[in-house]
Short mmCIF file of C-alpha atoms in Angstrom, two decimals:
data_model
loop_
_atom_site.label_atom_id
_atom_site.label_comp_id
_atom_site.label_asym_id
_atom_site.label_seq_id
_atom_site.Cartn_x
_atom_site.Cartn_y
_atom_site.Cartn_z
CA MET S 1 -29.60 84.01 26.84
CA THR S 2 -28.87 84.79 23.23
CA THR S 3 -28.09 81.85 20.96
CA ARG S 4 -26.09 82.40 17.82
CA ARG S 5 -25.74 80.00 14.94
CA MET S 6 -22.22 78.67 14.45
CA ASP S 7 -21.41 78.74 10.75
CA ASP S 8 -18.70 76.60 9.09
CA VAL S 9 -15.57 78.68 8.70
CA GLU S 10 -12.96 77.88 6.05
CA LEU S 11 -9.48 79.25 6.65
CA VAL S 12 -7.59 79.87 3.45
CA GLU S 13 -3.94 80.74 3.48
CA VAL S 14 -3.34 83.65 1.14
CA ASP S 15 0.11 84.27 -0.22
CA GLY S 16 0.70 86.93 -2.78
CA ALA S 17 -0.01 85.92 -6.36
CA ASP S 18 -1.67 82.65 -5.22
CA ALA S 19 -4.43 84.47 -3.38
CA PRO S 20 -7.90 83.78 -4.74
CA ASP S 21 -9.48 86.42 -6.84
CA ASP S 22 -12.49 87.31 -4.71
CA ALA S 23 -13.39 89.85 -7.26
CA ASP S 24 -14.28 87.04 -9.66
CA PRO S 25 -17.71 85.72 -8.53
CA ARG S 26 -17.55 82.76 -10.94
CA ALA S 27 -14.30 81.47 -9.40
CA ALA S 28 -15.74 81.81 -5.95
CA ALA S 29 -18.84 79.86 -6.97
CA ARG S 30 -16.71 77.05 -8.42
CA ARG S 31 -14.71 76.78 -5.19
CA ALA S 32 -17.88 76.63 -3.12
CA ARG S 33 -19.36 73.91 -5.35
CA THR S 34 -16.18 71.83 -5.10
CA ARG S 35 -16.25 72.05 -1.32
CA ARG S 36 -19.89 70.92 -1.23
CA LEU S 37 -19.14 67.93 -3.49
CA LEU S 38 -16.18 66.87 -1.38
CA ARG S 39 -18.23 67.04 1.81
CA ARG S 40 -21.01 64.99 0.18
CA TRP S 41 -19.00 62.26 -1.65
CA TRP S 42 -15.80 61.76 0.35
CA PRO S 43 -17.13 58.48 1.92
CA VAL S 44 -17.45 56.76 -1.49
CA PRO S 45 -13.76 55.93 -2.15
CA VAL S 46 -13.30 54.99 1.51
CA VAL S 47 -16.27 52.61 1.36
CA ALA S 48 -14.94 51.18 -1.91
CA VAL S 49 -11.58 50.41 -0.34
CA LEU S 50 -13.22 48.89 2.72
CA GLY S 51 -15.44 46.81 0.43
CA VAL S 52 -12.45 45.33 -1.39
CA VAL S 53 -10.76 44.52 1.90
CA GLY S 54 -13.95 43.01 3.31
CA TRP S 55 -14.56 40.88 0.21
CA GLN S 56 -11.01 39.55 0.34
CA ALA S 57 -11.45 38.73 4.03
CA LEU S 58 -14.73 36.95 3.28
CA THR S 59 -13.13 34.99 0.43
CA ASP S 60 -10.20 34.01 2.63
CA ALA S 61 -12.59 32.89 5.38
CA ARG S 62 -14.56 30.76 2.90
CA GLU S 63 -11.39 29.14 1.57
CA ARG S 64 -10.22 28.38 5.11
CA ALA S 65 -13.60 26.83 5.88
CA VAL S 66 -13.34 24.61 2.78
CA VAL S 67 -9.83 23.52 3.75
CA GLU S 68 -10.90 22.66 7.29
CA ARG S 69 -13.90 20.73 5.99
CA LEU S 70 -11.70 18.70 3.64
CA ARG S 71 -9.34 17.90 6.50
CA GLU S 72 -12.16 16.16 8.32
CA VAL S 73 -12.15 13.49 5.59
CA ASP S 74 -10.29 10.31 6.50
CA GLY S 75 -6.94 10.25 4.71
CA VAL S 76 -6.50 14.00 4.20
CA ILE S 77 -3.40 15.46 5.84
CA GLY S 78 -4.37 17.54 8.86
CA THR S 79 -1.97 20.47 8.30
CA THR S 80 -0.65 22.42 5.33
CA VAL S 81 2.59 20.91 4.08
CA THR S 82 5.12 23.68 3.37
CA PRO S 83 8.86 23.78 2.69
CA PRO S 84 11.39 23.21 4.03
CA LEU S 85 10.59 19.57 4.79
CA THR S 86 11.58 18.30 8.21
CA ALA S 87 11.96 14.54 8.67
CA THR S 88 11.40 13.22 12.19
CA PRO S 89 12.18 9.51 12.73
CA TRP S 90 9.09 7.51 13.63
CA GLY S 91 9.22 4.39 15.78
CA ASP S 92 11.85 1.69 16.12
CA GLU S 93 13.11 -0.81 13.60
CA PRO S 94 10.52 -3.63 13.33
CA SER S 95 11.39 -7.08 14.66
CA GLY S 96 8.09 -8.71 13.76
CA GLY S 97 4.49 -7.65 13.28
CA TRP S 98 5.56 -4.02 13.51
CA VAL S 99 2.99 -1.48 14.77
CA GLY S 100 3.20 1.40 12.32
CA PRO S 101 1.26 3.95 10.31
CA GLY S 102 -2.05 2.42 9.30
CA SER S 103 -2.44 0.34 12.46
CA VAL S 104 -5.72 0.44 14.36
CA GLU S 105 -6.55 3.78 15.99
CA VAL S 106 -7.80 3.20 19.54
CA ASP S 107 -9.20 5.66 22.08
CA ASP S 108 -6.68 6.21 24.87
CA GLY S 109 -9.38 7.23 27.36
CA ALA S 110 -7.98 10.76 27.69
CA GLY S 111 -9.17 12.46 24.51
CA GLY S 112 -6.41 11.13 22.26
CA THR S 113 -5.60 7.98 20.32
CA TRP S 114 -3.01 5.24 20.17
CA LEU S 115 -2.00 3.14 17.20
CA VAL S 116 -2.44 -0.47 18.24
CA GLY S 117 -1.39 -3.74 16.65
CA ALA S 118 0.31 -7.10 17.21
CA SER S 119 4.08 -7.16 17.49
CA GLN S 120 7.07 -8.99 18.90
CA ALA S 121 9.66 -7.43 21.19
CA GLU S 122 12.24 -9.75 19.64
CA TYR S 123 12.25 -12.08 16.66
CA ARG S 124 10.31 -15.31 17.38
CA SER S 125 9.38 -14.14 20.87
CA GLU S 126 5.86 -14.14 22.30
CA TRP S 127 3.31 -12.10 20.41
CA SER S 128 1.88 -9.07 22.15
CA VAL S 129 -0.52 -6.24 21.49
CA SER S 130 1.26 -2.93 21.78
CA ALA S 131 0.24 0.71 21.49
CA VAL S 132 2.40 3.52 20.15
CA ASP S 133 2.12 7.30 20.11
CA PRO S 134 0.80 8.27 16.65
CA ARG S 135 3.04 11.35 16.60
CA ASP S 136 6.43 9.67 16.86
CA GLY S 137 5.91 5.90 17.16
CA THR S 138 7.08 5.70 20.79
CA GLU S 139 5.73 2.58 22.46
CA GLU S 140 3.27 3.44 25.25
CA TRP S 141 2.33 -0.02 26.52
CA ARG S 142 2.42 -3.71 25.68
CA VAL S 143 0.30 -6.67 26.83
CA GLY S 144 1.15 -10.30 26.10
CA LEU S 145 -1.21 -12.63 24.24
CA GLY S 146 0.37 -15.88 25.38
CA ALA S 147 0.87 -16.89 21.76
CA ALA S 148 4.15 -18.30 20.41
CA SER S 149 5.53 -16.97 17.16
CA GLY S 150 5.32 -20.31 15.36
CA ASP S 151 7.75 -21.67 12.82
CA PRO S 152 8.08 -19.18 9.92
CA ALA S 153 8.72 -22.10 7.58
CA PHE S 154 5.12 -23.19 8.01
CA GLY S 155 3.41 -19.82 8.31
CA THR S 156 2.11 -17.34 10.84
CA GLY S 157 -0.89 -15.12 10.21
CA VAL S 158 -1.25 -11.97 12.29
CA GLY S 159 -4.00 -9.38 12.29
CA CYS S 160 -5.80 -6.83 14.49
CA TRP S 161 -9.10 -5.07 13.79
CA PRO S 162 -11.13 -2.36 15.53
CA GLU S 163 -14.17 -3.70 17.32
CA GLN S 164 -16.10 -0.67 16.09
CA GLU S 165 -15.49 2.93 15.03
CA PRO S 166 -14.30 4.88 16.95
CA ALA S 167 -12.48 1.98 18.60
CA ARG S 168 -11.99 1.43 22.30
CA ALA S 169 -10.97 -2.20 21.82
CA VAL S 170 -9.30 -4.39 19.20
CA TRP S 171 -9.58 -8.05 18.30
CA CYS S 172 -6.30 -9.72 17.37
CA GLU S 173 -5.60 -13.13 15.89
CA ILE S 174 -2.26 -14.97 15.86
CA ALA S 175 -2.68 -18.01 13.59
CA THR S 176 0.09 -20.60 13.26
CA THR S 177 0.48 -23.78 11.26
CA ALA S 178 2.46 -26.76 12.56
CA PRO S 179 4.69 -28.92 10.33
CA ASP S 180 1.90 -31.48 10.06
CA GLY S 181 -0.47 -28.82 8.69
CA THR S 182 -2.51 -28.40 11.88
CA ALA S 183 -3.74 -24.81 12.20
CA THR S 184 -4.12 -23.16 15.60
CA ALA S 185 -5.04 -19.58 16.43
CA VAL S 186 -5.15 -17.40 19.51
CA VAL S 187 -7.97 -14.88 19.31
CA ALA S 188 -8.01 -12.13 21.94
CA ARG S 189 -9.88 -8.92 22.70
CA VAL S 190 -7.75 -6.10 24.09
CA ASP S 191 -9.35 -3.07 25.76
CA GLY S 192 -7.54 0.19 25.02
CA PRO S 193 -8.26 2.43 28.03
CA SER S 194 -7.59 -0.37 30.56
CA ARG S 195 -4.66 -1.81 28.55
CA SER S 196 -5.79 -5.36 29.28
CA VAL S 197 -6.82 -8.61 27.59
CA THR S 198 -10.53 -9.01 28.33
CA SER S 199 -11.04 -12.32 26.50
CA ARG S 200 -8.80 -14.97 24.99
CA GLU S 201 -9.60 -18.16 23.09
CA VAL S 202 -7.53 -20.87 21.40
CA VAL S 203 -9.19 -22.09 18.20
CA GLU S 204 -8.23 -25.27 16.36
CA GLY S 205 -8.63 -25.81 12.63
CA GLU S 206 -8.48 -23.65 9.56
CA GLN S 207 -10.22 -20.37 10.29
CA SER S 208 -10.06 -16.61 10.01
CA THR S 209 -11.21 -13.86 12.37
CA VAL S 210 -12.14 -10.21 11.98
CA ALA S 211 -14.06 -7.56 13.94
CA GLY S 212 -16.37 -4.72 13.02
CA GLY S 213 -19.55 -2.98 14.03
CA GLY S 214 -19.20 -4.20 17.59
CA LEU S 215 -19.05 -7.84 16.46
CA MET S 216 -16.35 -10.48 16.44
CA ILE S 217 -16.74 -12.57 13.26
CA ARG S 218 -15.12 -15.93 12.61
CA ALA S 219 -15.09 -18.11 9.52
CA THR S 220 -14.23 -21.80 9.98
CA ARG S 221 -14.06 -24.36 7.20
CA ALA S 222 -14.78 -28.03 7.89
CA GLY S 223 -15.17 -30.36 4.92
CA ASP S 224 -17.53 -28.86 2.39
CA VAL S 225 -19.05 -26.23 4.73
CA LEU S 226 -17.67 -22.80 5.56
CA THR S 227 -19.41 -21.46 8.66
CA VAL S 228 -19.34 -17.73 9.42
CA ARG S 229 -20.37 -16.79 12.97
CA ALA S 230 -20.76 -13.35 14.56
CA VAL S 231 -20.92 -12.71 18.29
CA ASP S 232 -21.28 -9.53 20.31
CA GLY S 233 -17.77 -8.24 20.93
CA GLN S 234 -18.29 -7.51 24.62
CA SER S 235 -20.88 -10.00 25.85
CA GLY S 236 -19.99 -12.90 23.55
CA GLU S 237 -23.67 -13.50 22.81
CA PRO S 238 -24.35 -15.00 19.33
CA ALA S 239 -25.54 -12.49 16.71
CA TRP S 240 -25.90 -14.62 13.56
CA THR S 241 -24.55 -17.69 11.76
CA THR S 242 -24.30 -18.27 8.00
CA ASP S 243 -23.21 -21.50 6.30
CA LEU S 244 -21.58 -21.29 2.87
CA ASP S 245 -20.62 -24.06 0.47
CA ALA S 246 -16.91 -24.86 0.45
CA ASP S 247 -14.89 -26.99 -1.91
CA ALA S 248 -13.84 -30.01 0.16
CA ALA S 249 -11.07 -30.93 -2.27
CA ASP S 250 -9.55 -27.47 -1.99
CA ALA S 251 -9.79 -27.66 1.79
CA ALA S 252 -7.94 -30.99 1.84
CA ASP S 253 -5.28 -29.71 -0.56
CA THR S 254 -4.58 -26.50 1.35
CA ALA S 255 -0.82 -26.13 1.68
CA ALA S 256 0.62 -26.22 5.17
CA ASP S 257 2.06 -22.73 4.77
CA ASP S 258 -1.27 -21.21 3.61
CA VAL S 259 -3.05 -20.34 6.83
CA ALA S 260 -5.11 -17.69 5.04
CA ALA S 261 -6.93 -19.94 2.58
CA VAL S 262 -10.10 -18.44 4.04
CA ARG S 263 -9.95 -14.68 4.56
CA ILE S 264 -12.63 -12.36 5.83
CA GLY S 265 -12.89 -8.65 6.44
CA VAL S 266 -15.30 -5.81 7.09
CA LEU S 267 -15.08 -3.29 4.30
CA GLY S 268 -16.80 -0.48 2.49
CA THR S 269 -20.22 0.95 3.08
CA HIS S 270 -23.43 -0.23 1.48
CA PRO S 271 -26.71 1.65 1.00
CA HIS S 272 -28.05 -0.44 3.87
CA ALA S 273 -25.13 -1.79 5.90
CA PRO S 274 -21.39 -2.52 5.78
CA PHE S 275 -20.27 -5.81 4.25
CA VAL S 276 -18.52 -8.83 5.63
CA TRP S 277 -16.20 -9.92 2.84
CA VAL S 278 -15.40 -13.66 2.66
CA ARG S 279 -12.75 -14.94 0.25
CA GLN S 280 -12.11 -18.63 -0.45
CA ASP S 281 -8.95 -19.85 -2.18
CA GLU S 282 -8.66 -16.96 -4.66
CA ALA S 283 -11.67 -18.28 -6.55
CA ARG S 284 -14.80 -17.19 -4.75
CA THR S 285 -15.94 -14.10 -2.89
CA THR S 286 -19.11 -13.67 -0.84
CA LEU S 287 -20.49 -10.46 0.64
CA LEU S 288 -22.62 -10.79 3.77
CA ASP S 289 -24.70 -8.09 5.42
CA LEU S 290 -22.90 -7.22 8.64
CA ALA S 291 -26.19 -6.72 10.50
CA ASP S 292 -27.69 -10.18 9.94
CA GLY S 293 -25.25 -12.33 7.93
CA ARG S 294 -27.53 -12.38 4.87
CA VAL S 295 -25.73 -13.22 1.61
CA VAL S 296 -25.77 -10.02 -0.43
CA ALA S 297 -23.60 -10.99 -3.39
CA GLU S 298 -21.36 -13.79 -4.56
CA GLY S 299 -18.93 -14.21 -7.42
CA ALA S 300 -15.35 -14.91 -8.45
CA GLN S 301 -14.13 -11.40 -7.56
CA VAL S 302 -16.64 -9.20 -5.74
CA VAL S 303 -15.48 -5.80 -4.50
CA VAL S 304 -16.97 -2.74 -2.84
CA HIS S 305 -16.36 0.50 -4.72
CA ARG S 306 -17.67 3.89 -3.57
CA GLY S 307 -20.37 2.13 -1.55
CA ALA S 308 -21.47 -0.11 -4.45
CA ALA S 309 -21.11 -3.89 -4.72
CA LEU S 310 -19.42 -4.86 -8.01
CA GLU S 311 -18.19 -8.09 -9.55
CA VAL S 312 -15.11 -7.84 -11.73
CA GLU S 313 -15.43 -10.17 -14.72
CA GLY S 314 -12.40 -10.58 -16.94
CA SER S 315 -9.94 -7.81 -17.76
CA ASN S 316 -12.40 -5.15 -18.90
CA VAL S 317 -15.93 -6.01 -17.69
CA THR S 318 -17.67 -5.14 -14.42
CA ARG S 319 -21.10 -6.33 -13.28
CA LEU S 320 -23.14 -3.89 -11.19
CA LEU S 321 -24.82 -5.80 -8.38
CA GLY S 322 -27.14 -3.03 -7.17
CA ALA S 323 -28.47 -2.40 -3.66
CA ASP S 324 -29.62 -6.01 -3.11
CA GLY S 325 -26.62 -7.72 -4.73
CA THR S 326 -28.64 -9.41 -7.48
CA GLY S 327 -28.02 -6.96 -10.32
CA SER S 328 -26.78 -8.23 -13.66
CA THR S 329 -25.96 -5.04 -15.60
CA GLU S 330 -22.55 -5.31 -17.24
CA VAL S 331 -20.39 -2.32 -18.14
CA ASP S 332 -17.01 -2.03 -19.81
CA GLY S 333 -14.10 -1.21 -17.53
CA GLN S 334 -12.66 -2.11 -14.15
CA PRO S 335 -13.13 -0.20 -10.87
CA VAL S 336 -10.62 2.56 -10.25
CA VAL S 337 -8.92 2.51 -6.85
CA VAL S 338 -10.21 5.49 -4.84
CA GLY S 339 -7.87 6.07 -1.93
CA VAL S 340 -9.47 9.10 -0.27
CA ASP S 341 -13.21 9.51 -0.79
CA ASP S 342 -15.57 11.92 0.97
CA GLY S 343 -18.64 10.23 -0.53
CA SER S 344 -19.44 12.93 -3.11
CA ALA S 345 -22.00 11.85 -5.76
CA PRO S 346 -22.53 8.45 -4.11
CA GLY S 347 -24.38 7.02 -7.10
CA THR S 348 -21.34 7.34 -9.35
CA VAL S 349 -18.92 4.48 -10.08
CA LEU S 350 -15.49 5.26 -11.56
CA LEU S 351 -14.00 2.80 -14.06
CA HIS S 352 -10.92 2.53 -16.23
CA ARG S 353 -11.88 1.31 -19.71
CA LEU S 354 -9.43 -0.06 -22.24
CA ASP S 355 -10.00 1.38 -25.71
CA GLY S 356 -6.80 0.51 -27.56
CA SER S 357 -5.01 3.73 -26.60
CA ALA S 358 -1.96 3.92 -24.38
CA THR S 359 -3.90 5.25 -21.38
CA GLY S 360 -7.52 4.14 -21.90
CA LEU S 361 -10.51 6.10 -20.64
CA LEU S 362 -11.60 7.29 -17.23
CA ARG S 363 -15.36 6.86 -17.19
CA ALA S 364 -18.22 7.35 -14.75
CA VAL S 365 -21.37 5.23 -14.76
CA ASP S 366 -24.56 5.19 -12.71
CA ARG S 367 -24.21 2.37 -10.19
CA GLU S 368 -27.81 1.18 -10.61
CA SER S 369 -28.48 1.46 -14.36
CA GLY S 370 -24.95 1.35 -15.75
CA ALA S 371 -25.66 4.44 -17.88
CA VAL S 372 -22.43 6.14 -18.93
CA LEU S 373 -22.35 9.60 -17.35
CA TRP S 374 -19.10 10.79 -18.92
CA GLU S 375 -15.70 9.70 -20.22
CA GLN S 376 -12.32 11.42 -20.38
CA PRO S 377 -9.24 10.19 -22.28
CA ASP S 378 -5.54 10.39 -21.43
CA LEU S 379 -5.85 10.80 -17.69
CA LEU S 380 -5.30 7.52 -15.93
CA THR S 381 -3.07 4.50 -16.38
CA ARG S 382 -4.42 1.02 -15.75
CA MET S 383 -2.99 0.84 -12.23
CA GLY S 384 -3.71 4.48 -11.41
CA SER S 385 -5.61 5.60 -8.33
CA VAL S 386 -7.53 8.78 -7.57
CA THR S 387 -8.74 11.01 -4.75
CA VAL S 388 -12.36 12.23 -4.53
CA LEU S 389 -13.07 15.40 -2.56
CA ASP S 390 -15.94 17.88 -2.68
CA GLY S 391 -17.31 16.58 -5.96
CA VAL S 392 -13.94 16.60 -7.75
CA VAL S 393 -11.76 13.69 -8.87
CA TYR S 394 -8.02 14.40 -8.50
CA GLY S 395 -5.35 12.27 -10.12
CA SER S 396 -1.99 12.23 -11.84
CA SER S 397 -0.15 10.51 -14.62
CA SER S 398 3.58 10.29 -15.24
CA ARG S 399 3.87 13.94 -16.34
CA GLU S 400 0.57 15.59 -15.44
CA VAL S 401 -1.82 16.35 -12.60
CA TRP S 402 -5.52 16.97 -13.17
CA ALA S 403 -8.95 17.57 -11.67
CA VAL S 404 -12.30 16.50 -13.16
CA ASP S 405 -15.82 17.31 -11.99
CA LEU S 406 -17.24 14.04 -10.62
CA ARG S 407 -20.81 14.74 -11.70
CA THR S 408 -20.29 16.18 -15.19
CA GLY S 409 -16.86 14.99 -16.29
CA ASP S 410 -15.80 18.56 -17.10
CA VAL S 411 -12.07 19.07 -16.73
CA ARG S 412 -11.50 21.61 -13.96
CA TRP S 413 -7.82 21.85 -14.82
CA ARG S 414 -4.88 19.92 -16.25
CA ALA S 415 -1.36 20.97 -15.39
CA PRO S 416 2.04 19.76 -16.58
CA ALA S 417 4.15 18.15 -13.87
CA GLY S 418 7.60 16.73 -13.39
CA VAL S 419 8.33 13.07 -13.98
CA SER S 420 6.72 10.99 -11.23
CA THR S 421 9.12 8.63 -9.45
CA SER S 422 6.67 6.69 -7.29
CA GLY S 423 3.02 5.78 -7.52
CA SER S 424 0.49 5.59 -4.71
CA LEU S 425 -2.12 2.88 -4.26
CA ASP S 426 -4.17 5.34 -2.23
CA GLY S 427 -4.36 8.20 -4.72
CA PRO S 428 -2.25 11.38 -4.60
CA PRO S 429 -1.94 12.71 -1.02
CA VAL S 430 -3.70 16.04 -0.35
CA ASP S 431 -3.61 18.45 2.60
CA GLY S 432 -6.74 20.45 1.81
CA VAL S 433 -4.68 23.06 -0.05
CA SER S 434 -2.45 21.09 -2.38
CA LEU S 435 -2.02 17.76 -4.16
CA LEU S 436 1.42 16.25 -3.43
CA ARG S 437 3.61 13.91 -5.44
CA VAL S 438 7.21 12.74 -5.60
CA GLU S 439 9.00 13.77 -8.79
CA ARG S 440 12.50 13.77 -10.24
CA ASP S 441 14.28 17.11 -10.45
CA PRO S 442 15.19 17.64 -14.15
CA ASP S 443 18.55 19.23 -13.30
CA SER S 444 19.93 17.20 -10.40
CA GLY S 445 17.97 13.97 -10.90
CA ASP S 446 17.17 13.93 -7.19
CA ASP S 447 13.71 13.24 -5.79
CA VAL S 448 11.60 16.24 -4.85
CA LEU S 449 8.18 16.61 -3.27
CA ALA S 450 6.03 18.92 -5.42
CA ALA S 451 2.79 20.64 -4.40
CA TYR S 452 0.01 21.56 -6.86
CA ARG S 453 -2.85 23.80 -5.73
CA LEU S 454 -6.19 22.00 -5.62
CA ARG S 455 -8.03 25.08 -6.84
CA ASP S 456 -6.28 25.48 -10.20
CA GLY S 457 -3.32 23.08 -10.45
CA ALA S 458 -0.70 25.80 -10.05
CA ARG S 459 2.65 24.40 -8.93
CA LEU S 460 3.29 26.05 -5.57
CA TRP S 461 6.67 24.61 -4.67
CA ALA S 462 9.09 21.71 -5.09
CA GLU S 463 11.32 20.72 -2.19
CA PRO S 464 14.16 18.14 -2.07
CA MET S 465 13.15 14.93 -0.33
CA PRO S 466 14.98 14.15 2.93
CA ALA S 467 17.87 11.72 2.61
CA GLY S 468 16.76 8.09 2.46
CA VAL S 469 13.09 8.94 1.76
CA ASN S 470 11.67 8.01 -1.65
CA SER S 471 7.90 7.82 -1.20
CA VAL S 472 5.15 9.46 0.85
CA ALA S 473 1.68 8.59 2.09
CA SER S 474 -1.00 10.20 4.23
CA VAL S 475 -1.96 8.05 7.21
CA SER S 476 -4.31 9.13 9.99
CA GLY S 477 -3.96 12.78 8.97
CA THR S 478 -0.13 12.73 9.00
CA LEU S 479 2.28 12.80 6.06
CA PHE S 480 4.76 9.93 6.36
CA GLY S 481 7.90 9.35 4.35
CA PHE S 482 9.21 5.86 3.58
CA GLY S 483 12.54 4.54 2.39
CA ASP S 484 15.46 3.54 4.59
CA GLY S 485 13.11 3.98 7.55
CA VAL S 486 9.84 5.71 8.46
CA VAL S 487 9.70 9.44 9.16
CA VAL S 488 7.06 12.09 9.78
CA LEU S 489 7.29 14.91 7.24
CA ASP S 490 6.31 18.43 8.25
#
């Protein structure tokens, strides 16, 4: 068999005066060289285009990953808020002890959650623990506590707390005070999946109850001793007992309508363990270690801020208590309220320091040494609050939104904004993409919800607020609107 080599053949259409001049060898050589270059280099522009597309896809994927990571932080809205805003009514009108946004999240036993709290079906009826659907506030179930509402003229204290996180059970306390000043409380444990009361106790005397870390904790004051006891939430076995000094005169003078003269709670995180916070008569605060009841810190006004124990002294001084609660370093300023916090730069405390200016200074200090890490002026009012995400502090003033690097204090961006119409004690709501705030439209004077991009502060949109809604808040990953009623905004 004879094999012949197949050469490349180029077909060229020849038409009169446009026909190539084959008689010119230089022209023919140029055409041949051009063809060789095209065959060799044609992939370059294609690869360049594909590279641009691929880089954009990679960038988009990274940004989506950042957004999803931020949405795992407690308090961040779980979806991107976009216009137009739809307001869906949430729940029924409260009659007493309403179960609403911010109530205890409890495992429903089927992969979801309920919002659980104490409520009354009708005014002054028996107290119950009820669970509602977190999406629309529809009541799912209700179980009675066998506790009367009490006489409102003399006071009723109501509270429910998760036994642990994530919660499968709640502890609830209904405390009432009789006309003669006698305090009585019903303390009950309610299991979520079984929808049942698993324990119930009637407690006499002035006391306060809370739950956390799998423990039920009770503080009872008798004479000059305040006893704090913790028991295992399920077995009832004692865990620890701590006695604190109490002012007997204050105890005797407690008003009949003040059933919360002693208040306790489980709050914050500590380098070693969460705290049990004990407050006596607005004059004394004690922090106990949740694990063993050890006294960690004590003072007139002790708080937990970004995982650090602090004592607020006066209007512009804070004492850093350190990891063991015995620190004595004093710094100028008061702790800034941090509503949403992912724990970035855990050794950094944020303070608002008065310096004679209209706004004061936002400053960061090391929580152990008190060394000033950075300061920035003209960002935060005295009652302002911030959001901390991914190493950035986000906040707003009356006419501005801003972002500051938490570690260095460098301003990431500052952007002009409309006039704010409502503040937030929990920092500006964020959805992982944007910072949200309620503003007044300069033309109509109506309230609008404005969105500013977290990346650079660009104003993305401003949408009229639904009728009857004048403020917003992020609760359990959902954006709620408040005003004439409660609605879900999406």
